């Protein structure tokens, strides 16, 4: 392929040459007006001089023709897995490969666009197209053919943003008139105070529907809540109680509509992180003792704890002539604390409180009912617990997990984590527990008792139970059979994990999910899912996993620590996963709570239509009412305003080439140009010299 062109390399600047030409032309005009002979030869000589100064050249370019690049962009996002779209995409790719292979001057580039790891950016097909064509000169691009469901989230607003001037054709997968019913979250809270309601605002979108009401099923952590039935398009306010600390998974689901390509967008997930407001704790010390201040300091150190503390300075049986007004700062408001306001407390602690006549039996009965309805009670008992004056011989007998046998150990001993305690989240992994003996300070007093219910997680003197936990109705009880945990707080004999143990104990009493002794938990990081089974049993049952699509798979868990089994796997699907084992259920959302990719799944031609028309391209469906694919013909054509018809799509012939050599032949320099110029000058001189002088020869 050879191209011939003229080129100029002026010896003087163009303005100077132009000025010389103008001056010469004026002189010639003046000479012609005077009737001077040889004006034509002078004009020719001037033209030759100016041409020589412009230095014209004949340029011969040798070029190699380049193939036209046609980009075939395949949408392989998650939404393309619905119905027969994957098969349609693959069939269209094969047909395009065969059609474009027939053109010898076309290079096909197949580009695949998938979702990012999170799935929340949607389908970025044009981003993948731009990245794949960045090494191709724009003039070589003949067309871009997209095979997609039409739901693309990075469509350029103007054709100029494409970076090339070529038709964009879109071949749309799916079926015409697809119906899609989905839930759209208008407002979703991320945090909430435990025990308070949070409002989720949502609406049902029913594309292609008849406008009939659609019921919204609401679940919190798998528990069914009231159902709502709004008109599609109307916003509905859904109040949800934050039941516990940590993640509260709320599911909103609408039933499937006839002919929906997928049900993945019929469900929306909201994760509300439960945070506790200021915890209200009632601490009652039965008498002043060295450990009283330790409990008080420990609870005061937490800014989220609102502490109400009373110390009984003089029990009724104590003989003391000191007036009560000088011993009591304020009266003990028993009727308020253990009557009308008892349910306002999150935790009640009795520290060395015995069965004194200060509290009537009815208030102990109130405490027992408070626990059975969901309250938390901790008793740290002293020597009185071993006697008939102890708390066990009161209406609290029904909720206390250990019965005293009347003995009291007063000897040095070190607390140890029991066999069950090694599995329990409250005591598992306590600093210093693994050494033998434990790297903790000694205690010197313990009440001997027999465990009737619950679990002993710490043992003390003679391997007797020291700390017992039990479930009572909806509430929980902890019984510490010694009043000397304060020795750890004071650092005696090296101290011990006082703060860590009491913090875990309080959180277990408050039903924190992370400290449940029988629990199934799941967490996700990207697509990697971790399943944990916490149990006091010797063997954990397998876990059944249910994917967002409904597919079920059994997962084997492996013991990683005493009482803790784990499993790791990569989730193939984004959305809400459900795990079940031994009647326990755990939910985890893989990817963003409501991925952009799944907010709209019905295939459409409308989104790409403006861009395609602006480039002269077309948008058409691969099939109408079935999964059978009908492909348009592909033809090559020269520059045009439109590159498509009813059954064909066009590829622009670019005619692009690569320069491989240049041959330059000067026309204004050299021997022949000099001879021509001299010949004209001599002819003009001779013609002028042949004029008669004064009219005579």
XYZ file of C-alpha atoms in Angstrom:
697
model
C 0.000 0.000 0.000
C 1.551 3.333 -1.205
C 0.351 6.923 -0.683
C 1.636 9.931 -2.709
C 1.447 13.414 -1.185
C 3.102 16.833 -1.590
C 5.028 18.378 1.254
C 6.781 21.757 1.692
C 9.878 22.615 3.733
C 10.208 26.419 3.253
C 13.686 27.963 3.466
C 12.090 31.166 4.785
C 9.132 31.584 7.090
C 5.788 31.469 5.349
C 4.984 35.103 6.208
C 8.247 36.191 4.528
C 7.441 34.170 1.419
C 3.954 35.625 1.311
C 5.297 39.158 1.632
C 7.808 38.516 -1.176
C 5.021 37.160 -3.370
C 2.836 40.190 -2.748
C 5.669 42.628 -3.498
C 6.588 40.738 -6.657
C 2.971 40.688 -7.813
C 2.669 44.460 -7.302
C 5.835 45.063 -9.315
C 4.581 42.841 -12.136
C 1.231 44.598 -12.162
C 2.959 47.979 -12.353
C 5.174 46.748 -15.204
C 2.208 45.388 -17.112
C 0.383 48.679 -16.653
C 3.370 50.493 -18.191
C 3.250 48.174 -21.147
C 6.672 46.715 -20.479
C 7.572 43.689 -22.472
C 8.423 40.326 -20.786
C 5.978 40.698 -17.890
C 4.836 37.118 -18.336
C 8.386 35.801 -18.228
C 9.087 37.862 -15.139
C 5.992 36.440 -13.465
C 7.122 32.930 -14.321
C 10.587 33.639 -12.957
C 9.093 35.017 -9.706
C 6.881 31.955 -9.384
C 9.856 29.651 -9.863
C 11.900 31.573 -7.271
C 9.075 31.412 -4.695
C 8.555 27.712 -5.426
C 12.246 27.027 -4.896
C 12.157 28.906 -1.575
C 9.093 26.825 -0.497
C 11.066 23.648 -1.253
C 8.244 21.360 -2.461
C 8.716 17.597 -2.241
C 6.914 14.547 -3.488
C 6.395 12.208 -0.502
C 5.826 8.520 -1.150
C 4.620 6.628 1.990
C 4.744 2.868 2.243
C 2.094 1.522 4.662
C 0.994 -1.845 6.011
C -2.785 -2.127 6.426
C -3.996 -2.836 10.015
C -6.970 -4.952 10.973
C -10.104 -3.353 12.321
C -10.609 -4.175 15.996
C -14.102 -5.290 17.037
C -14.668 -5.616 20.792
C -17.088 -8.302 21.966
C -17.897 -7.518 25.630
C -19.549 -10.352 27.552
C -21.490 -9.584 30.725
C -20.594 -12.357 33.201
C -22.019 -10.630 36.274
C -24.134 -12.441 38.870
C -27.416 -11.347 37.299
C -26.466 -13.178 34.095
C -26.822 -16.479 35.948
C -30.609 -16.166 36.085
C -32.789 -18.237 33.773
C -31.200 -19.079 30.449
C -29.046 -15.943 30.219
C -25.732 -17.768 30.625
C -26.542 -20.154 27.780
C -27.740 -17.261 25.597
C -24.522 -15.365 26.226
C -22.365 -18.339 25.295
C -24.367 -19.037 22.131
C -24.115 -15.386 21.069
C -20.352 -15.384 21.679
C -19.857 -18.422 19.438
C -22.026 -16.914 16.680
C -20.123 -13.605 16.794
C -16.769 -15.390 16.679
C -17.858 -17.291 13.572
C -19.318 -14.212 11.848
C -16.318 -11.950 12.499
C -13.828 -14.666 11.531
C -15.136 -14.460 7.970
C -13.690 -10.971 7.590
C -9.976 -11.143 6.936
C -9.373 -7.570 8.029
C -11.096 -7.826 11.450
C -9.456 -8.638 14.786
C -11.909 -9.800 17.471
C -11.243 -8.972 21.109
C -13.427 -10.832 23.607
C -13.807 -8.986 26.918
C -15.373 -10.460 30.051
C -16.831 -8.262 32.792
C -17.580 -9.724 36.230
C -18.638 -8.230 39.562
C -16.016 -7.064 42.000
C -15.402 -9.060 45.207
C -18.024 -7.144 47.165
C -20.651 -7.115 44.444
C -21.810 -3.682 45.548
C -20.510 -1.798 42.498
C -22.866 -3.588 40.140
C -21.964 -4.384 36.534
C -19.083 -2.257 35.205
C -19.082 -3.406 31.577
C -17.810 -0.156 30.050
C -14.971 0.010 32.553
C -13.825 -3.432 31.406
C -14.245 -2.356 27.762
C -12.108 0.755 28.228
C -9.396 -1.186 30.056
C -9.206 -3.850 27.334
C -8.980 -1.296 24.482
C -6.505 1.119 26.053
C -3.665 -0.212 23.834
C -5.699 0.162 20.620
C -5.651 3.453 18.673
C -9.212 4.840 18.506
C -9.138 4.953 14.714
C -8.692 1.155 14.547
C -11.879 0.366 16.493
C -14.687 -0.682 14.174
C -17.436 -1.583 16.663
C -18.216 -2.661 20.200
C -20.750 -5.465 20.561
C -22.141 -5.987 24.063
C -23.839 -9.204 25.159
C -25.642 -8.312 28.383
C -28.959 -8.276 30.211
C -28.962 -4.494 29.796
C -28.615 -3.660 33.505
C -25.215 -1.925 33.452
C -24.138 0.556 36.101
C -21.394 2.526 34.310
C -23.060 3.575 31.049
C -21.414 6.807 29.789
C -23.697 9.817 29.670
C -22.344 10.839 26.231
C -20.872 8.896 23.326
C -17.731 11.058 23.410
C -16.796 9.499 26.751
C -16.218 6.159 25.027
C -12.883 7.353 23.622
C -13.576 6.013 20.116
C -15.907 6.771 17.245
C -17.551 3.493 16.322
C -20.998 1.935 16.666
C -22.016 0.280 19.936
C -24.373 -2.655 19.490
C -26.140 -4.348 22.431
C -27.491 -7.892 22.273
C -29.824 -8.301 25.261
C -30.231 -11.637 27.022
C -33.296 -12.737 28.973
C -36.883 -12.570 27.820
C -39.113 -9.710 26.802
C -41.571 -8.483 29.441
C -39.868 -10.138 32.412
C -41.632 -9.545 35.720
C -39.598 -8.698 38.785
C -40.892 -8.143 42.314
C -38.348 -6.886 44.803
C -37.889 -5.082 48.111
C -36.185 -1.718 48.099
C -34.764 -0.329 51.339
C -35.474 3.372 51.664
C -33.910 3.801 55.097
C -32.153 1.158 57.198
C -30.629 1.822 60.635
C -27.154 0.487 61.355
C -27.173 0.797 65.154
C -29.771 0.568 67.875
C -30.022 0.482 71.648
C -30.808 -2.954 73.048
C -34.434 -3.117 74.110
C -35.483 -0.183 71.906
C -37.234 -0.157 68.533
C -35.585 0.843 65.290
C -37.644 1.684 62.202
C -36.863 0.244 58.788
C -38.446 2.059 55.848
C -38.980 -0.068 52.760
C -41.212 -0.490 49.748
C -42.150 -3.203 47.286
C -41.334 -2.652 43.601
C -43.339 -4.865 41.241
C -42.128 -4.348 37.669
C -44.718 -5.669 35.244
C -47.178 -6.411 38.052
C -50.855 -5.590 38.417
C -50.494 -3.339 41.489
C -51.899 -5.874 43.958
C -50.702 -5.754 47.559
C -47.719 -7.938 48.381
C -47.133 -9.182 51.945
C -43.745 -8.449 53.541
C -42.589 -11.170 55.925
C -40.275 -9.848 58.654
C -37.839 -11.995 60.650
C -35.288 -11.032 63.271
C -32.548 -13.620 63.747
C -34.956 -16.161 62.253
C -37.828 -15.213 64.596
C -41.059 -14.316 62.796
C -42.346 -10.775 63.435
C -45.623 -9.114 62.297
C -46.332 -9.071 58.553
C -47.080 -5.963 56.446
C -48.991 -5.756 53.137
C -48.341 -2.428 51.389
C -49.339 -1.385 47.892
C -46.327 -1.650 45.543
C -44.486 1.658 45.502
C -45.758 2.828 48.897
C -43.236 3.248 51.701
C -43.981 1.217 54.826
C -42.447 1.817 58.281
C -41.436 -1.418 60.012
C -40.495 -1.136 63.722
C -38.043 -3.801 64.912
C -36.957 -4.322 68.518
C -33.174 -4.626 68.975
C -33.180 -7.831 70.999
C -29.537 -8.163 72.012
C -26.074 -6.734 71.728
C -24.100 -7.472 68.589
C -25.552 -8.033 65.152
C -29.350 -8.351 64.873
C -30.127 -9.752 61.417
C -33.485 -8.562 60.074
C -34.900 -10.189 56.927
C -37.617 -8.637 54.783
C -39.126 -10.939 52.191
C -41.921 -10.767 49.630
C -43.373 -13.844 47.899
C -42.416 -14.687 44.355
C -44.425 -13.291 41.475
C -45.309 -15.539 38.501
C -42.495 -15.799 35.975
C -39.766 -14.071 37.989
C -36.266 -14.925 36.681
C -34.914 -15.111 40.250
C -35.989 -14.664 43.858
C -32.680 -13.254 45.054
C -34.030 -9.680 45.139
C -37.265 -10.713 46.864
C -35.338 -10.509 50.115
C -33.579 -7.602 51.796
C -31.275 -7.875 54.775
C -30.604 -5.281 57.460
C -27.905 -5.834 60.086
C -28.575 -3.690 63.159
C -25.697 -3.572 65.608
C -27.170 -3.668 69.095
C -25.444 -1.466 71.641
C -26.397 -1.296 75.274
C -27.380 1.943 76.911
C -26.074 2.614 80.389
C -26.409 -0.598 82.367
C -28.258 -0.187 85.612
C -26.750 -2.375 88.323
C -27.996 -2.795 91.917
C -25.241 -3.810 94.356
C -26.306 -4.705 97.884
C -23.529 -5.411 100.401
C -24.781 -7.303 103.413
C -22.076 -5.852 105.668
C -18.880 -3.841 105.378
C -15.905 -6.034 104.417
C -12.592 -5.692 102.499
C -14.100 -6.889 99.212
C -16.957 -4.410 99.204
C -14.856 -1.607 97.717
C -13.457 -3.960 95.050
C -16.947 -4.614 93.666
C -17.754 -0.925 93.798
C -14.506 0.139 92.065
C -14.919 -2.501 89.399
C -18.420 -1.367 88.485
C -17.581 2.335 88.746
C -14.684 1.901 86.321
C -17.110 1.185 83.475
C -18.592 4.440 82.162
C -21.590 2.525 80.780
C -22.624 1.256 84.218
C -25.059 3.193 86.366
C -24.468 1.786 89.847
C -26.887 1.871 92.760
C -25.020 0.607 95.840
C -26.308 0.049 99.346
C -24.353 -1.307 102.298
C -26.128 -2.564 105.375
C -24.022 -1.055 108.146
C -25.868 -2.581 111.080
C -27.980 -5.691 110.653
C -30.924 -6.038 113.038
C -29.311 -8.765 115.169
C -26.211 -6.690 115.917
C -26.167 -5.007 119.331
C -24.862 -1.473 119.010
C -25.781 1.599 120.989
C -24.813 3.897 118.092
C -27.903 5.754 116.842
C -29.086 4.580 113.400
C -29.055 8.176 112.170
C -25.270 8.201 112.575
C -24.770 4.915 110.685
C -27.121 5.320 107.720
C -26.566 7.947 105.062
C -30.024 7.385 103.612
C -32.823 5.002 104.340
C -32.767 1.684 102.481
C -35.623 2.084 99.912
C -36.571 -1.580 99.827
C -40.076 -1.002 98.482
C -38.744 0.896 95.457
C -35.701 -1.249 94.725
C -37.275 -4.679 95.127
C -40.840 -3.759 94.334
C -41.866 -1.109 91.847
C -38.463 -0.544 90.187
C -36.890 -3.989 90.250
C -37.411 -4.529 86.529
C -35.449 -1.373 85.719
C -32.187 -3.074 86.751
C -30.132 -5.058 84.267
C -28.202 -6.872 86.994
C -28.648 -7.403 90.747
C -25.614 -8.337 92.852
C -25.797 -9.566 96.443
C -22.358 -9.316 98.063
C -22.176 -11.267 101.365
C -25.863 -10.735 101.931
C -27.445 -13.193 104.333
C -31.100 -13.958 104.969
C -31.580 -10.992 107.259
C -34.891 -9.676 108.470
C -34.180 -6.418 106.620
C -35.864 -7.760 103.467
C -39.248 -9.425 103.847
C -39.774 -12.700 102.013
C -41.956 -11.054 99.399
C -38.984 -9.101 98.069
C -36.954 -12.305 97.659
C -39.902 -13.690 95.756
C -39.828 -10.568 93.566
C -36.145 -11.215 92.814
C -36.903 -14.823 91.866
C -39.692 -13.701 89.512
C -37.421 -10.984 88.110
C -34.854 -13.645 87.179
C -37.389 -16.065 85.704
C -38.709 -13.280 83.463
C -35.275 -12.529 82.090
C -33.292 -10.760 84.816
C -29.707 -11.382 85.938
C -28.657 -12.201 89.505
C -25.151 -12.640 90.940
C -24.522 -13.775 94.527
C -21.011 -13.615 96.009
C -21.535 -15.374 99.356
C -19.535 -15.593 102.551
C -19.606 -17.825 105.637
C -23.294 -17.029 106.282
C -24.262 -19.062 103.198
C -23.238 -22.243 105.044
C -25.715 -21.525 107.834
C -29.481 -21.390 108.121
C -29.192 -17.624 107.754
C -27.819 -18.028 104.230
C -29.599 -16.951 101.071
C -30.313 -20.549 100.131
C -32.811 -20.806 102.963
C -34.975 -18.071 101.551
C -37.414 -17.859 98.626
C -34.257 -17.591 96.432
C -33.802 -21.328 96.923
C -35.638 -21.944 93.671
C -33.095 -20.053 91.581
C -29.789 -20.706 93.383
C -27.870 -23.531 91.659
C -25.920 -24.957 94.653
C -27.059 -26.075 98.114
C -24.656 -25.586 101.056
C -23.818 -28.675 103.094
C -22.868 -26.699 106.191
C -19.092 -26.932 105.805
C -16.714 -24.020 105.375
C -13.158 -24.425 104.063
C -10.736 -21.968 105.599
C -7.439 -22.896 104.020
C -5.176 -21.642 101.258
C -6.175 -22.760 97.767
C -5.930 -21.616 94.178
C -8.978 -21.396 91.971
C -8.860 -23.690 88.937
C -10.842 -23.797 85.733
C -12.970 -26.942 85.791
C -13.351 -29.404 82.927
C -16.571 -27.725 81.850
C -14.991 -24.332 82.505
C -12.329 -25.058 79.874
C -15.165 -25.215 77.345
C -17.189 -22.295 78.710
C -16.632 -18.835 77.106
C -16.635 -17.154 80.530
C -13.500 -18.972 81.731
C -11.906 -20.359 78.560
C -8.574 -18.738 77.873
C -8.284 -16.803 81.137
C -4.716 -15.544 81.535
C -2.731 -17.875 83.789
C -5.258 -20.730 83.713
C -3.175 -23.133 81.615
C -0.274 -23.486 84.065
C -0.345 -26.047 86.875
C -1.013 -24.723 89.422
C -2.668 -21.641 87.877
C -0.578 -18.470 87.939
C -3.021 -16.795 90.309
C -2.959 -15.689 93.930
C -4.413 -17.801 96.699
C -7.787 -17.471 98.420
C -8.460 -18.619 101.969
C -12.188 -19.204 102.372
C -14.834 -21.170 100.475
C -18.317 -22.469 101.216
C -18.803 -26.168 100.544
C -21.897 -26.754 98.428
C -23.438 -29.351 96.133
C -24.353 -28.315 92.603
C -28.015 -29.031 91.903
C -28.254 -27.493 88.435
C -26.211 -25.438 86.045
C -22.487 -25.720 85.375
C -19.510 -25.343 87.708
C -16.823 -23.496 85.756
C -14.357 -22.836 88.607
C -13.298 -25.212 91.361
C -11.497 -24.363 94.590
C -10.494 -26.117 97.788
C -10.602 -29.930 97.544
C -11.775 -29.539 93.955
C -15.164 -28.331 95.185
C -17.317 -26.034 92.987
C -16.381 -22.374 93.346
C -18.319 -20.564 90.572
C -21.615 -21.995 89.302
C -23.709 -20.654 86.420
C -27.290 -21.624 85.654
C -30.259 -20.667 83.504
C -33.497 -19.945 85.353
C -36.543 -19.428 83.157
C -35.610 -16.575 80.822
C -32.948 -15.244 83.191
C -29.565 -16.267 84.541
C -27.892 -16.776 87.887
C -24.235 -16.843 88.943
C -23.151 -18.081 92.384
C -19.605 -17.400 93.668
C -19.009 -19.554 96.760
C -16.299 -17.307 98.227
C -16.081 -13.714 99.342
C -12.360 -13.330 98.601
C -12.156 -12.512 94.896
C -11.047 -9.090 96.108
C -7.608 -10.617 96.856
C -7.033 -10.783 93.087
C -8.083 -7.162 92.705
C -5.635 -6.109 95.428
C -2.792 -8.014 93.741
C -2.199 -10.374 96.672
C 0.265 -13.157 95.823
C 0.408 -11.892 92.220
C -3.331 -11.298 91.921
C -5.451 -12.868 89.218
C -7.823 -12.192 86.281
C -10.331 -10.369 88.463
C -11.418 -7.729 85.919
C -11.518 -10.139 82.977
C -13.503 -12.778 84.840
C -16.065 -10.394 86.306
C -16.480 -8.574 82.981
C -17.176 -11.852 81.164
C -19.441 -12.968 83.976
C -21.510 -9.797 83.790
C -21.769 -10.037 80.011
C -22.857 -13.673 80.224
C -25.531 -12.707 82.736
C -26.644 -9.993 80.277
C -26.960 -12.651 77.530
C -24.208 -11.360 75.272
C -24.215 -13.712 72.220
C -20.425 -14.115 72.228
C -20.520 -15.704 75.701
C -23.301 -18.246 75.174
C -22.223 -21.747 76.182
C -24.380 -23.310 73.451
C -24.191 -21.179 70.336
C -23.831 -21.270 66.586
C -22.172 -18.242 65.035
C -21.193 -17.267 61.517
C -19.147 -14.385 60.148
C -18.054 -13.365 56.678
C -15.040 -11.524 55.347
C -15.535 -10.976 51.661
C -16.641 -14.387 50.417
C -14.804 -16.323 53.120
C -17.273 -17.563 55.726
C -16.320 -18.794 59.192
C -18.778 -20.957 61.120
C -18.276 -21.503 64.858
C -20.064 -24.024 67.058
C -19.734 -23.361 70.779
C -20.802 -26.242 73.007
C -20.108 -27.915 76.354
C -20.695 -31.287 74.676
C -17.842 -33.619 73.813
C -18.752 -33.796 70.113
C -20.365 -31.156 67.914
C -22.942 -32.139 65.329
C -22.396 -31.185 61.673
C -23.734 -27.861 60.447
C -26.287 -27.614 57.644
C -25.719 -24.584 55.402
C -28.490 -23.117 53.251
C -27.361 -20.806 50.445
C -29.375 -17.749 49.280
C -30.603 -19.806 46.328
C -31.959 -22.502 48.676
C -29.208 -25.042 47.972
C -28.281 -27.028 51.104
C -24.926 -28.485 52.050
C -23.591 -30.178 55.179
C -20.450 -28.652 56.650
C -18.150 -30.570 58.970
C -16.683 -28.542 61.839
C -13.287 -29.212 63.403
C -12.427 -28.609 67.043
C -9.976 -25.723 67.431
C -10.232 -25.177 71.205
C -12.015 -26.914 74.074
C -15.711 -26.337 73.493
C -15.191 -24.547 70.181
C -15.455 -26.035 66.681
C -14.874 -24.117 63.460
C -15.251 -24.463 59.698
C -14.101 -22.179 56.880
C -15.345 -22.132 53.295
C -15.685 -19.801 50.322
C -19.282 -18.833 49.588
C -20.163 -19.200 45.930
C -23.289 -17.065 46.283
C -23.785 -13.583 47.684
C -26.692 -12.962 49.997
C -28.080 -14.316 53.258
C -26.742 -17.717 54.361
C -28.466 -19.767 57.057
C -26.691 -22.327 59.244
C -28.409 -24.866 61.509
C -27.091 -27.356 64.055
C -28.754 -29.030 67.064
C -31.715 -26.660 66.898
C -29.472 -23.574 66.769
C -29.562 -21.121 63.877
C -27.024 -18.571 62.672
C -27.376 -16.071 59.848
C -24.688 -14.216 57.953
C -24.850 -11.988 54.921
C -22.114 -12.550 52.341
C -21.230 -9.382 50.484
C -23.100 -6.121 50.979
C -26.487 -6.376 52.646
C -28.347 -5.445 49.455
C -25.947 -5.682 46.481
C -26.426 -3.180 43.708
C -26.213 -6.062 41.267
C -29.444 -7.552 42.596
C -31.500 -4.392 43.071
C -32.793 -4.720 39.514
C -32.638 -8.029 37.676
C -35.230 -7.800 34.888
C -33.451 -7.535 31.533
C -34.038 -4.288 29.639
C -33.232 -2.582 26.349
C -33.977 0.918 27.593
C -30.784 1.711 29.505
C -28.425 1.220 26.524
C -30.737 2.637 23.841
C -29.601 6.323 24.042
C -25.891 5.503 23.867
C -26.312 3.008 21.030
C -28.349 5.452 18.941
C -25.795 8.232 19.540
C -23.049 6.026 18.057
C -25.171 4.715 15.180
C -25.514 1.309 16.800
C -28.532 -0.809 17.693
C -30.072 -2.532 20.717
C -31.961 -5.776 20.181
C -33.019 -8.832 22.112
C -31.471 -12.200 21.405
C -34.834 -13.864 22.050
C -38.417 -12.841 22.680
C -40.496 -15.346 24.629
C -38.136 -18.303 24.800
C -34.473 -19.028 25.430
C -33.817 -19.657 21.702
C -31.291 -17.175 20.299
C -31.808 -15.270 17.026
C -28.572 -13.604 15.894
C -28.404 -10.631 13.476
C -26.124 -10.705 10.422
C -22.781 -8.920 10.772
C -21.673 -6.811 7.784
C -18.737 -4.495 7.049
C -19.503 -1.020 5.800
C -17.839 2.331 5.193
C -18.369 5.478 7.250
C -22.105 6.010 7.824
C -24.559 7.595 10.213
C -26.247 4.290 11.079
C -24.753 0.850 11.329
C -27.711 -1.450 11.749
C -31.043 -2.593 10.392
C -33.868 -4.963 11.198
C -31.751 -8.103 10.983
C -28.164 -6.884 10.694
C -25.484 -4.946 12.542
C -22.593 -3.128 10.919
C -18.871 -2.905 11.591
C -17.114 0.260 10.428
C -14.231 -0.277 8.004
C -11.467 1.821 9.472
C -8.843 1.553 6.709
C -6.163 1.961 9.359
C -2.524 1.328 8.417
C 0.982 1.505 9.837
C 3.731 3.596 8.217
C 6.769 1.439 7.385
C 8.770 3.755 5.061
C 8.910 7.267 3.504
C 10.572 8.337 0.210
C 10.967 12.112 -0.328
C 11.765 13.580 -3.785
C 12.573 17.377 -3.737
C 10.982 19.307 -6.609
C 12.293 22.807 -5.976
C 16.003 21.982 -5.665
C 18.541 20.235 -7.808
C 19.963 20.644 -11.355
C 16.683 20.649 -13.276
C 15.069 23.256 -11.042
C 18.170 25.478 -11.347
C 18.264 25.130 -15.170
C 14.535 25.949 -15.427
C 14.966 29.072 -13.297
C 18.051 30.242 -15.246
C 16.285 29.538 -18.544
C 13.365 31.739 -17.636
C 15.613 34.538 -16.361
C 17.728 34.434 -19.560
C 14.603 34.370 -21.713
C 13.209 37.384 -19.910
C 16.545 39.214 -20.260
C 16.801 38.357 -23.962
C 13.247 39.439 -24.547
C 13.881 42.718 -22.819
C 17.155 43.177 -24.731
C 15.463 42.797 -28.089
C 13.268 45.913 -27.557
C 13.950 48.892 -30.060
C 15.780 51.807 -28.415
C 13.597 54.972 -28.688
C 11.418 53.119 -31.140
C 14.398 52.108 -33.295
C 16.065 48.793 -33.665
